[in-house]
């Protein structure tokens, strides 16, 4: 195990796993609170379109994919503002439209679709130094506002209209929060791959909700479970020669089941 | 927590029209609500009670005319400062997926009362906590402090909303249908709490309600109907319930 640490990709992977484990479960808590679970699929498709346009322009596809994710966040925020984010209909339309445009770009501009789809098959061991820089920047962009503005975030998540009466710029915070969630999803895709993005967002958040009664405690437990699942999953992958992201998911699912069982037993004892 | 100074009007409307997207829900309102005692807002569903409360909070700018609350123009930018003197318990569904502890929910009422730096000042945080605990005791929720809001009954949740408003220690307390959609036990707890607030020496109270038992606490009643309203003496001004 120790000799693995001498490899730069492994060191980068561990750094990325620590950052995503500590910071990204906050996004899972917000996704659940805002009922934005379907919106993250829209973000994945929008990111693909962004990557396709980036390849068309001859630039690194990651930054345009991240930009597209933020724009998708604005769209999702607009829909959730009207209370329809969980309805799925408008988001489904948004998803297929993004996908259709991406394929039109692939076809007409002769862009190599595989390169764009690389974004979907992200792997923590394939992170470049610049990818890691983006992940760390994303982690800081999540943690700092959450720590500084937790009371405001709590109020906006509770009731945006009520939050306005406290003098809070509720609409701005709502849009910023949803955009941050979408940006985080796009970054997490790079680390775990799109299909396993829940490993670093939703699963630790679900485990945390079984133990944390309030928002602050849930966010803190989410960070603990995120780091635990990432490192334990990585170790499991190395020891048993498994792919990393699925191993992290297995540990995450076990944590969700374990904490749910603990919460149920605690409730029975109370 | 003290009410509005005697003699000063709680709210004054002049030719006031309110509505959404240009559609007028209320029109031509002119009245002055007295600061003393309890003000009731009555009328059928959709008659404009909640709309009027939102205008009192600066959430809904007038389509025409003017509305002054606690002496400030409710549509002006300066009104944001006056909002620290107003607390509101709206009709809100329990937060579905948001993890929220009872004390956290009540502490929310302290938001915006002090500057950003106060959240890092232990003394200011203790003061906020004490205010929240006082509000929880007043609302009879002291034993539920560490519980999740999602685990509460409808009546307990409504009292949490009122406690959150009380924690603001405001001059003016706006309660929107506090006893609506509750079972008998939940309603009884809320009516008892609102009665205690009405009979106490605390904030001036404005109460939008259909509940005859709550309307009986009111010194004046603003009755909404057909896009307008009229100011009537309340049952309490006759029977002396709140005095």
Coordinates of C-alpha atoms in Angstrom, one line a residue:
Chain A
X1 CA 0.0 0.0 0.0
X2 CA 2.8 2.5 1.0
X3 CA 4.6 2.1 -2.3
X4 CA 1.3 3.1 -4.0
X5 CA 1.7 6.5 -2.4
X6 CA 4.8 7.1 -4.3
X7 CA 2.8 7.3 -7.5
X8 CA 1.6 10.8 -8.4
X9 CA -1.8 9.6 -9.8
X10 CA -2.5 7.8 -6.5
X11 CA -1.5 10.9 -4.4
X12 CA -3.8 13.0 -6.6
X13 CA -6.6 10.5 -6.2
X14 CA -6.3 10.5 -2.4
X15 CA -6.3 14.3 -2.3
X16 CA -9.4 14.4 -4.6
X17 CA -11.1 11.7 -2.5
X18 CA -10.5 13.7 0.7
X19 CA -11.8 16.9 -0.9
X20 CA -14.9 15.4 -2.5
X21 CA -15.6 13.3 0.6
X22 CA -15.4 16.3 2.9
X23 CA -17.2 18.9 0.7
X24 CA -19.5 17.2 -1.8
X25 CA -21.9 15.5 0.6
X26 CA -23.1 19.0 1.5
X27 CA -24.4 19.1 -2.1
X28 CA -26.2 15.8 -1.5
X29 CA -27.9 17.4 1.5
X30 CA -29.0 20.3 -0.6
X31 CA -30.1 18.1 -3.5
X32 CA -32.4 16.2 -1.1
X33 CA -33.6 19.3 0.6
X34 CA -34.4 21.1 -2.7
X35 CA -35.8 17.9 -4.2
X36 CA -33.4 18.3 -7.1
X37 CA -32.7 14.6 -7.6
X38 CA -34.0 14.6 -11.2
X39 CA -32.2 17.8 -11.9
X40 CA -28.8 16.2 -11.7
X41 CA -29.6 14.1 -14.7
X42 CA -30.3 17.3 -16.6
X43 CA -26.9 18.6 -15.4
X44 CA -25.1 15.5 -16.8
X45 CA -26.7 16.0 -20.2
X46 CA -26.0 19.7 -20.3
X47 CA -22.4 19.0 -19.4
X48 CA -22.2 16.7 -22.4
X49 CA -23.5 19.4 -24.6
X50 CA -20.9 21.8 -23.1
X51 CA -18.1 19.3 -23.7
X52 CA -19.3 18.8 -27.3
X53 CA -19.2 22.6 -27.9
X54 CA -15.8 22.8 -26.2
X55 CA -14.4 20.1 -28.6
X56 CA -16.0 21.9 -31.5
X57 CA -14.2 25.1 -30.4
X58 CA -11.0 23.1 -30.0
X59 CA -10.6 23.7 -26.3
X60 CA -10.4 21.5 -23.2
X61 CA -14.0 20.1 -22.9
X62 CA -14.0 20.4 -19.0
X63 CA -14.4 24.2 -18.6
X64 CA -17.3 24.5 -21.1
X65 CA -18.9 21.4 -19.5
X66 CA -18.7 23.1 -16.1
X67 CA -20.1 26.3 -17.6
X68 CA -23.0 24.3 -19.1
X69 CA -23.6 22.7 -15.7
X70 CA -23.9 26.1 -14.1
X71 CA -26.3 27.3 -16.8
X72 CA -28.3 24.1 -16.3
X73 CA -28.3 25.0 -12.6
X74 CA -29.9 28.3 -13.4
X75 CA -32.6 26.5 -15.4
X76 CA -33.2 24.0 -12.6
X77 CA -33.4 26.9 -10.1
X78 CA -36.0 28.6 -12.3
X79 CA -38.1 25.5 -12.5
X80 CA -37.8 24.7 -8.8
X81 CA -38.7 28.3 -8.0
X82 CA -42.1 27.5 -9.6
X83 CA -42.2 24.3 -7.6
X84 CA -42.0 22.0 -10.6
X85 CA -38.4 20.7 -10.3
X86 CA -39.5 17.4 -8.9
X87 CA -42.2 17.1 -11.6
X88 CA -39.6 15.9 -14.0
X89 CA -41.5 17.0 -17.2
X90 CA -39.7 20.3 -18.0
X91 CA -36.4 18.8 -16.8
X92 CA -36.9 15.8 -19.1
X93 CA -37.5 18.2 -22.0
X94 CA -34.3 20.1 -21.0
X95 CA -32.4 16.8 -20.9
X96 CA -33.4 15.4 -24.2
X97 CA -32.9 18.8 -25.9
X98 CA -29.4 19.0 -24.5
X99 CA -28.6 15.5 -25.7
X100 CA -30.1 16.1 -29.1
X101 CA -28.0 19.3 -29.6
X102 CA -24.9 17.5 -28.4
X103 CA -25.4 14.7 -31.0
X104 CA -26.1 17.3 -33.7
X105 CA -22.8 18.9 -32.8
X106 CA -21.0 15.5 -32.9
X107 CA -22.5 14.7 -36.3
X108 CA -22.3 18.0 -38.2
X109 CA -19.0 19.2 -36.8
X110 CA -17.4 15.8 -37.0
X111 CA -16.5 15.9 -33.3
X112 CA -15.2 12.8 -31.7
X113 CA -18.1 11.9 -29.4
X114 CA -15.9 9.5 -27.4
X115 CA -13.8 12.4 -26.2
X116 CA -16.9 14.2 -24.9
X117 CA -18.2 11.0 -23.3
X118 CA -14.9 10.7 -21.4
X119 CA -16.4 13.2 -19.1
X120 CA -19.0 10.5 -18.2
X121 CA -16.4 7.9 -17.5
X122 CA -14.3 10.0 -15.1
X123 CA -11.9 8.1 -12.9
X124 CA -10.2 9.2 -9.7
X125 CA -7.0 7.6 -10.8
X126 CA -7.0 9.5 -14.1
X127 CA -7.1 13.0 -12.7
X128 CA -4.6 15.4 -14.1
X129 CA -3.0 18.1 -11.9
X130 CA -5.4 20.7 -13.4
X131 CA -8.4 18.4 -12.7
X132 CA -7.3 18.2 -9.1
X133 CA -7.0 22.0 -8.9
X134 CA -10.5 22.3 -10.2
X135 CA -11.8 19.7 -7.6
X136 CA -10.0 21.5 -4.8
X137 CA -11.3 24.9 -6.0
X138 CA -14.8 23.4 -6.1
X139 CA -14.5 22.0 -2.6
X140 CA -13.4 25.4 -1.3
X141 CA -16.3 27.0 -3.2
X142 CA -18.7 24.7 -1.4
X143 CA -17.3 24.6 2.1
X144 CA -16.6 28.3 2.6
X145 CA -20.1 29.7 1.8
X146 CA -21.7 26.8 3.7
X147 CA -19.7 27.6 6.9
X148 CA -20.1 31.4 6.6
X149 CA -23.7 31.5 5.6
X150 CA -25.3 28.4 7.2
X151 CA -28.1 30.4 8.9
X152 CA -29.0 32.1 5.7
X153 CA -28.9 28.8 3.7
X154 CA -31.1 27.2 6.4
X155 CA -33.6 30.0 6.1
X156 CA -33.7 29.9 2.3
X157 CA -34.1 26.1 2.3
X158 CA -36.9 26.4 4.9
X159 CA -39.0 29.1 3.3
X160 CA -37.7 31.6 0.7
X161 CA -40.5 34.0 1.3
X162 CA -40.0 34.0 5.0
X163 CA -36.2 34.4 4.5
X164 CA -36.9 37.6 2.6
X165 CA -38.5 39.1 5.7
X166 CA -35.3 38.6 7.5
X167 CA -33.5 40.8 5.0
X168 CA -31.9 37.8 3.2
X169 CA -31.5 38.0 -0.6
X170 CA -33.3 34.7 -0.9
X171 CA -33.6 34.6 -4.7
X172 CA -29.9 35.2 -5.1
X173 CA -29.0 32.6 -2.5
X174 CA -31.4 30.1 -4.1
X175 CA -29.9 30.6 -7.6
X176 CA -26.3 30.5 -6.2
X177 CA -27.1 27.3 -4.2
X178 CA -28.6 25.4 -7.2
X179 CA -25.8 26.6 -9.5
X180 CA -23.2 25.4 -7.0
X181 CA -24.9 22.1 -6.7
X182 CA -24.8 21.7 -10.5
X183 CA -21.2 22.8 -10.7
X184 CA -20.3 20.3 -8.0
X185 CA -22.1 17.5 -9.8
X186 CA -20.1 18.2 -13.0
X187 CA -16.9 18.2 -11.0
X188 CA -17.9 15.0 -9.2
X189 CA -18.5 13.4 -12.6
X190 CA -14.8 14.0 -13.4
X191 CA -13.8 12.2 -10.2
X192 CA -16.2 9.2 -10.1
X193 CA -17.9 9.1 -13.5
X194 CA -21.4 10.4 -14.2
X195 CA -23.2 7.2 -13.4
X196 CA -21.6 7.1 -9.9
X197 CA -21.8 10.7 -9.0
X198 CA -24.2 9.8 -6.1
X199 CA -21.3 8.0 -4.4
X200 CA -19.9 11.3 -3.3
X201 CA -23.1 13.3 -2.9
X202 CA -26.3 11.5 -2.1
X203 CA -25.1 8.4 -0.3
X204 CA -23.1 10.2 2.5
X205 CA -26.0 12.7 2.7
X206 CA -28.5 9.9 3.2
X207 CA -26.3 8.3 5.9
X208 CA -25.9 11.7 7.6
X209 CA -29.6 12.3 7.7
X210 CA -30.1 9.2 9.9
X211 CA -27.8 10.7 12.6
X212 CA -28.0 14.5 12.2
X213 CA -31.2 16.1 13.6
X214 CA -30.4 19.6 12.3
X215 CA -28.9 21.0 9.2
X216 CA -25.5 21.8 10.7
X217 CA -25.2 18.3 12.3
X218 CA -26.3 16.6 9.0
X219 CA -23.7 18.5 7.0
X220 CA -20.9 17.6 9.5
X221 CA -21.9 13.9 9.5
X222 CA -22.0 14.0 5.7
X223 CA -18.4 15.2 5.6
X224 CA -17.4 12.4 8.0
X225 CA -19.2 9.7 6.1
X226 CA -18.0 11.1 2.7
X227 CA -14.3 10.9 3.7
X228 CA -14.9 7.5 5.4
X229 CA -16.6 6.0 2.3
X230 CA -14.1 7.4 -0.1
X231 CA -11.0 6.2 1.8
X232 CA -12.5 2.8 2.8
X233 CA -13.8 2.3 -0.8
X234 CA -10.3 3.1 -2.2
X235 CA -8.6 0.7 0.2
X236 CA -11.2 -2.0 -0.6
X237 CA -10.5 -1.4 -4.3
X238 CA -6.7 -1.8 -3.8
X239 CA -6.9 -4.8 -1.6
X240 CA -9.6 -6.7 -3.6
X241 CA -8.5 -5.4 -7.0
X242 CA -11.9 -3.7 -7.7
X243 CA -12.7 -0.6 -9.7
X244 CA -12.6 2.4 -7.3
X245 CA -15.9 4.1 -7.8
X246 CA -18.1 0.9 -7.4
X247 CA -16.1 0.0 -4.3
X248 CA -16.8 3.5 -2.9
X249 CA -20.5 3.0 -3.7
X250 CA -20.6 -0.4 -1.9
X251 CA -19.1 1.2 1.2
X252 CA -21.5 4.1 0.9
X253 CA -24.5 1.8 0.6
X254 CA -23.3 -0.1 3.7
X255 CA -23.0 3.2 5.6
X256 CA -26.6 4.2 4.6
X257 CA -28.0 0.8 5.7
X258 CA -25.9 0.8 8.9
X259 CA -26.9 4.3 10.0
X260 CA -30.6 3.7 9.0
X261 CA -30.6 0.6 11.2
X262 CA -28.9 2.5 14.1
X263 CA -31.5 5.3 13.8
X264 CA -34.3 2.8 13.9
X265 CA -32.9 1.0 16.9
X266 CA -32.3 4.3 18.7
X267 CA -35.9 5.4 18.0
X268 CA -37.2 2.1 19.4
X269 CA -35.1 2.5 22.6
X270 CA -36.4 6.1 23.0
Chain B
X1 CA -40.7 42.6 23.7
X2 CA -43.0 45.6 23.7
X3 CA -45.8 46.7 21.5
X4 CA -46.1 49.7 19.3
X5 CA -46.1 53.1 21.2
X6 CA -49.6 54.1 22.2
X7 CA -51.2 56.6 19.8
X8 CA -49.0 55.5 16.8
X9 CA -50.9 53.6 14.1
X10 CA -49.9 50.0 13.5
X11 CA -50.7 50.3 9.8
X12 CA -52.3 53.0 7.7
X13 CA -53.6 52.4 4.2
X14 CA -54.6 55.1 1.8
X15 CA -56.3 54.2 -1.5
X16 CA -54.4 50.9 -1.3
X17 CA -54.7 48.4 -4.1
X18 CA -52.9 45.0 -3.9
X19 CA -52.7 42.1 -6.2
X20 CA -50.5 39.8 -8.3
X21 CA -49.3 40.4 -11.8
X22 CA -51.5 43.4 -12.3
X23 CA -54.6 41.5 -11.1
X24 CA -56.2 43.4 -8.2
X25 CA -57.2 41.3 -5.2
X26 CA -57.9 44.3 -3.0
X27 CA -58.7 47.8 -4.1
X28 CA -59.4 51.2 -2.6
X29 CA -58.5 50.3 1.0
X30 CA -58.2 53.2 3.4
X31 CA -58.0 52.7 7.1
X32 CA -55.8 53.2 10.2
X33 CA -55.2 50.2 12.4
X34 CA -54.9 51.2 16.1
X35 CA -51.7 50.0 17.9
X36 CA -53.4 48.9 21.1
X37 CA -54.7 45.4 21.5
X38 CA -55.3 42.7 19.0
X39 CA -56.3 43.3 15.4
X40 CA -58.2 40.5 13.6
X41 CA -58.3 40.0 9.9
X42 CA -61.3 38.0 8.9
X43 CA -63.1 37.0 5.7
X44 CA -63.5 34.0 3.4
X45 CA -60.6 32.1 1.8
X46 CA -59.1 34.2 -1.0
X47 CA -60.5 37.5 0.3
X48 CA -57.1 39.0 0.7
X49 CA -56.1 38.5 4.3
X50 CA -52.7 36.9 3.5
X51 CA -52.2 39.3 0.6
X52 CA -52.6 42.2 3.1
X53 CA -50.1 40.5 5.5
X54 CA -47.6 40.1 2.7
X55 CA -47.9 43.8 1.9
X56 CA -47.4 44.6 5.6
X57 CA -44.1 42.7 5.3
X58 CA -43.0 44.6 2.2
X59 CA -43.2 41.4 0.1
X60 CA -45.9 42.7 -2.1
X61 CA -45.6 46.3 -3.4
X62 CA -48.9 48.2 -3.7
X63 CA -50.4 48.5 -7.2
X64 CA -51.8 51.8 -6.2
X65 CA -52.0 54.0 -3.0
X66 CA -49.8 53.6 0.0
X67 CA -49.4 51.5 3.1
X68 CA -47.4 52.5 6.1
X69 CA -46.5 50.0 8.8
X70 CA -45.0 51.1 12.1
X71 CA -44.7 54.6 10.5
X72 CA -42.6 53.4 7.5
X73 CA -43.7 53.2 3.9
X74 CA -43.9 49.4 3.4
X75 CA -42.8 49.7 -0.3
X76 CA -39.7 51.8 0.5
X77 CA -36.1 50.5 0.6
X78 CA -35.9 51.8 4.2
X79 CA -38.6 49.4 5.2
X80 CA -36.1 46.6 5.3
X81 CA -34.8 48.1 8.6
X82 CA -38.3 48.3 10.0
X83 CA -38.7 44.6 9.4
X84 CA -36.5 43.9 12.4
X85 CA -39.5 45.2 14.4
X86 CA -41.9 42.8 12.7
X87 CA -42.3 39.1 13.1
X88 CA -44.4 36.8 11.0
X89 CA -45.7 33.3 11.5
X90 CA -46.9 32.3 8.0
X91 CA -48.9 29.4 6.8
X92 CA -46.0 27.1 6.0
X93 CA -45.9 23.3 5.4
X94 CA -43.4 21.4 7.5
X95 CA -40.0 21.2 5.7
X96 CA -40.2 17.9 4.0
X97 CA -36.6 16.9 3.3
X98 CA -34.7 19.6 5.2
X99 CA -33.2 18.3 8.4
X100 CA -34.2 20.9 11.0
X101 CA -34.1 20.7 14.8
X102 CA -36.7 22.6 16.8
X103 CA -34.2 25.0 18.3
X104 CA -32.7 25.7 14.9
X105 CA -36.1 26.5 13.5
X106 CA -36.8 29.0 16.4
X107 CA -33.3 30.5 16.2
X108 CA -34.1 31.4 12.6
X109 CA -36.2 34.2 14.1
X110 CA -33.1 36.0 15.2
X111 CA -31.7 36.3 11.7
X112 CA -31.1 39.8 10.4
X113 CA -31.3 41.4 13.9
X114 CA -27.5 41.9 14.2
X115 CA -24.6 42.2 11.9
X116 CA -22.7 39.5 10.1
X117 CA -19.9 39.5 12.7
X118 CA -22.3 38.7 15.5
X119 CA -22.5 35.0 14.4
X120 CA -18.8 34.7 15.5
X121 CA -19.4 36.5 18.8
X122 CA -20.1 34.0 21.6
X123 CA -21.9 36.6 23.7
X124 CA -24.3 37.4 20.8
X125 CA -24.8 33.8 20.1
X126 CA -25.7 33.1 23.8
X127 CA -28.1 36.1 23.7
X128 CA -29.8 34.6 20.6
X129 CA -30.0 31.2 22.3
X130 CA -31.6 32.7 25.4
X131 CA -34.2 34.5 23.3
X132 CA -35.0 31.3 21.4
X133 CA -35.3 29.4 24.7
X134 CA -37.6 32.0 26.2
X135 CA -39.8 31.8 23.1
X136 CA -39.8 28.0 23.3
X137 CA -40.9 28.1 26.9
X138 CA -43.6 30.7 26.1
X139 CA -44.9 28.4 23.4
X140 CA -44.8 25.4 25.7
X141 CA -42.1 23.6 23.6
X142 CA -39.2 23.6 26.0
X143 CA -39.4 19.8 26.2
X144 CA -39.1 19.5 22.4
X145 CA -35.9 21.5 21.9
X146 CA -33.8 18.7 20.5
X147 CA -36.5 17.1 18.4
X148 CA -36.6 17.1 14.6
X149 CA -39.3 19.4 13.3
X150 CA -40.4 16.7 10.9
X151 CA -41.4 14.5 13.9
X152 CA -43.8 17.1 15.4
X153 CA -47.6 17.1 15.2
X154 CA -49.3 19.8 13.2
X155 CA -50.2 21.7 16.4
X156 CA -46.6 21.5 17.7
X157 CA -45.2 22.6 14.4
X158 CA -47.6 25.6 14.3
X159 CA -46.4 26.5 17.8
X160 CA -42.8 26.3 16.6
X161 CA -43.6 28.8 13.9
X162 CA -45.1 31.1 16.5
X163 CA -42.1 30.6 18.8
X164 CA -39.8 31.5 15.9
X165 CA -41.8 34.7 15.5
X166 CA -41.6 35.4 19.3
X167 CA -37.8 34.8 19.3
X168 CA -37.6 37.9 17.1
X169 CA -38.8 40.0 20.1
X170 CA -40.6 42.3 17.7
X171 CA -43.0 45.1 18.3
X172 CA -45.5 43.7 15.8
X173 CA -46.5 40.0 15.5
X174 CA -48.4 38.9 12.4
X175 CA -50.0 35.4 12.6
X176 CA -51.5 33.9 9.5
X177 CA -54.2 31.3 10.2
X178 CA -52.4 29.9 13.2
X179 CA -55.2 27.3 14.0
X180 CA -56.0 26.3 10.5
X181 CA -55.8 22.6 9.4
X182 CA -55.1 21.3 12.9
X183 CA -56.8 18.5 14.8
X184 CA -58.7 19.4 18.0
X185 CA -55.8 18.9 20.3
X186 CA -53.4 20.9 18.1
X187 CA -55.9 23.7 17.7
X188 CA -56.5 23.9 21.5
X189 CA -52.7 24.3 22.1
X190 CA -52.4 27.1 19.5
X191 CA -55.6 28.9 20.8
X192 CA -54.2 28.7 24.3
X193 CA -50.9 30.2 23.2
X194 CA -52.4 33.0 21.1
X195 CA -54.8 33.8 24.0
X196 CA -51.8 34.1 26.3
X197 CA -50.0 36.4 23.8
X198 CA -53.2 38.5 23.4
X199 CA -53.6 38.9 27.2
X200 CA -49.9 39.5 27.8
X201 CA -48.0 42.8 27.6
X202 CA -46.0 41.8 24.6
X203 CA -46.1 42.7 20.9
X204 CA -49.0 44.2 19.1
X205 CA -50.8 41.3 17.5
X206 CA -52.4 41.0 14.0
X207 CA -54.3 37.8 13.5
X208 CA -55.6 36.5 10.2
X209 CA -58.1 33.8 11.1
X210 CA -61.4 32.1 10.5
X211 CA -61.4 30.7 14.1
X212 CA -64.3 32.2 16.1
X213 CA -62.3 31.5 19.4
X214 CA -59.4 33.5 18.1
X215 CA -61.5 36.3 16.6
X216 CA -63.1 36.7 20.1
X217 CA -59.7 37.9 21.3
X218 CA -59.7 40.8 18.9
X219 CA -60.2 44.5 19.8
X220 CA -60.8 45.5 16.2
X221 CA -61.5 43.3 13.2
X222 CA -60.6 44.2 9.6
X223 CA -63.2 42.3 7.6
X224 CA -62.2 41.4 4.0
X225 CA -64.8 40.7 1.4
X226 CA -65.3 41.3 -2.4
X227 CA -61.9 43.0 -2.9
X228 CA -62.4 45.5 -0.1
X229 CA -62.5 45.6 3.7
X230 CA -64.1 47.4 6.6
X231 CA -62.9 48.1 10.1
X232 CA -65.2 46.8 12.8
X233 CA -65.1 46.8 16.6
X234 CA -64.0 43.4 17.8
X235 CA -65.7 41.1 20.3
X236 CA -62.9 41.8 22.9
X237 CA -63.5 45.5 22.8
X238 CA -67.1 44.9 23.9
X239 CA -66.5 42.0 26.4
X240 CA -63.1 43.2 27.6
X241 CA -61.5 39.8 26.9
X242 CA -58.0 41.1 26.3
X243 CA -58.0 44.1 28.6

